[in-house]
Amino acid sequence: MKYVILMHSNPQPWGHPTSDFLAEHQALPPEERERRGAEFDEVLKELSERGELVGGQALGDPRDARLFRWEGGRRKVTEGPYAETAEHFAGFFLIDVESQERAEEVTAKFSGPGETVELRPLFA
């Protein structure tokens, strides 16, 4: 079963890993930040070793985005950020796991202070 793990965040300034630029993460003790970073690396290693990580990518600054819409029968292009929102799409991981329970287990490990992580199955 394939799922996409969507990372939403709004670091100021924009950067990756996004958590390094979030006030909630920066407020954690250094030991906790290091532990979380190591856990993140371990999850990616485990997914790779199990053959469950299909791919993933961090995204650039939303201010560099372009939004293409139709308005009045014509294409309209606007500059980013693409939406009025407190959080922006920051990146994704595509996984292929045996069950929704496994997908939820993995996704829970990606969430952290100041970020929203969305798990969505691919359309079959």
Coordinates of C-alpha atoms in Angstrom, one line a residue:
M1 CA 0.0 0.0 0.0
K2 CA 1.5 3.3 -1.0
Y3 CA 1.1 6.4 1.0
V4 CA 2.5 9.9 0.9
I5 CA 3.6 11.6 4.0
L6 CA 3.1 15.4 3.5
M7 CA 5.2 17.7 5.7
H8 CA 3.6 21.1 6.4
S9 CA 5.6 23.8 8.1
N10 CA 6.2 27.5 8.1
P11 CA 9.8 28.2 9.3
Q12 CA 11.0 31.8 9.3
P13 CA 13.3 32.0 7.5
W14 CA 12.5 29.1 5.1
G15 CA 15.1 26.3 5.4
H16 CA 15.5 22.6 5.8
P17 CA 15.3 20.7 7.9
T18 CA 12.3 22.9 8.7
S19 CA 12.3 22.0 12.4
D20 CA 15.7 23.8 12.8
F21 CA 13.9 27.1 11.8
L22 CA 10.8 26.7 14.0
A23 CA 10.6 28.5 17.4
E24 CA 8.9 25.5 19.0
H25 CA 11.8 23.3 18.0
Q26 CA 14.5 25.9 18.9
A27 CA 12.9 26.1 22.4
L28 CA 13.7 22.5 23.1
P29 CA 16.9 21.6 25.1
P30 CA 19.9 20.9 22.8
E31 CA 19.9 17.2 23.9
E32 CA 16.2 16.8 22.8
R33 CA 16.9 18.5 19.4
E34 CA 19.8 16.1 18.9
R35 CA 17.7 13.1 19.9
R36 CA 14.9 14.0 17.5
G37 CA 17.4 14.5 14.7
A38 CA 18.9 11.1 15.3
E39 CA 15.4 9.5 15.5
F40 CA 14.6 11.1 12.1
D41 CA 17.7 9.7 10.5
E42 CA 17.0 6.3 12.0
V43 CA 13.5 6.2 10.6
L44 CA 14.8 7.0 7.1
K45 CA 17.5 4.3 7.5
E46 CA 14.9 1.8 8.6
L47 CA 12.5 2.6 5.8
S48 CA 15.4 2.3 3.3
E49 CA 16.6 -1.0 4.7
R50 CA 13.1 -2.5 4.6
G51 CA 12.5 -1.3 1.0
E52 CA 9.6 0.9 2.1
L53 CA 11.0 4.3 1.1
V54 CA 10.1 5.0 -2.5
G55 CA 11.3 8.6 -2.4
G56 CA 10.9 12.0 -1.0
Q57 CA 12.0 15.6 -1.4
A58 CA 12.2 18.9 0.5
L59 CA 10.6 21.8 -1.3
G60 CA 11.9 25.3 -1.8
D61 CA 10.6 28.6 -0.3
P62 CA 6.9 29.1 -0.9
R63 CA 7.7 32.7 -2.0
D64 CA 9.3 31.2 -5.1
A65 CA 6.1 29.3 -6.0
R66 CA 3.8 30.2 -8.8
L67 CA 0.1 29.5 -8.7
F68 CA -1.7 28.8 -12.0
R69 CA -5.5 29.4 -11.9
W70 CA -8.3 30.1 -14.4
E71 CA -10.2 33.3 -13.9
G72 CA -12.7 34.8 -16.3
G73 CA -11.9 32.1 -18.9
R74 CA -8.2 33.0 -18.9
R75 CA -5.1 31.6 -17.2
K76 CA -3.9 33.7 -14.3
V77 CA -0.4 33.2 -12.8
T78 CA 0.4 34.6 -9.4
E79 CA 3.5 34.6 -7.3
G80 CA 3.9 32.7 -4.0
P81 CA 3.3 32.1 -1.4
Y82 CA 0.5 30.2 -3.2
A83 CA -2.1 30.4 -0.3
E84 CA -2.9 32.5 2.7
T85 CA -2.0 30.0 5.3
A86 CA 0.0 29.6 8.5
E87 CA 1.6 26.5 7.2
H88 CA 3.0 25.6 3.8
F89 CA 3.8 22.3 2.1
A90 CA 7.5 21.7 3.0
G91 CA 8.2 18.3 1.5
F92 CA 7.1 14.7 1.2
F93 CA 8.0 11.1 1.6
L94 CA 6.5 8.4 -0.6
I95 CA 6.3 5.0 1.2
D96 CA 5.2 1.5 0.3
V97 CA 4.2 -0.4 3.4
E98 CA 2.1 -3.5 4.1
S99 CA -0.7 -1.8 6.1
Q100 CA -2.2 1.5 7.2
E101 CA -1.1 0.7 10.7
R102 CA 2.5 0.6 9.5
A103 CA 2.0 3.9 7.6
E104 CA 0.6 5.5 10.7
E105 CA 3.5 4.2 12.8
V106 CA 6.1 5.7 10.4
T107 CA 4.2 9.0 10.1
A108 CA 4.0 9.5 13.8
K109 CA 7.8 9.5 14.0
F110 CA 8.0 12.3 11.5
S111 CA 5.9 14.8 13.5
G112 CA 7.5 17.3 15.8
P113 CA 6.8 20.6 17.6
G114 CA 5.5 23.3 15.3
E115 CA 4.9 21.0 12.3
T116 CA 1.9 19.3 10.8
V117 CA 2.3 15.9 9.1
E118 CA -0.4 14.5 6.9
L119 CA -0.7 10.8 5.9
R120 CA -2.6 10.2 2.7
P121 CA -3.0 7.0 0.7
L122 CA -2.4 7.1 -3.0
F123 CA -5.4 6.9 -5.2
A124 CA -5.8 3.3 -6.3

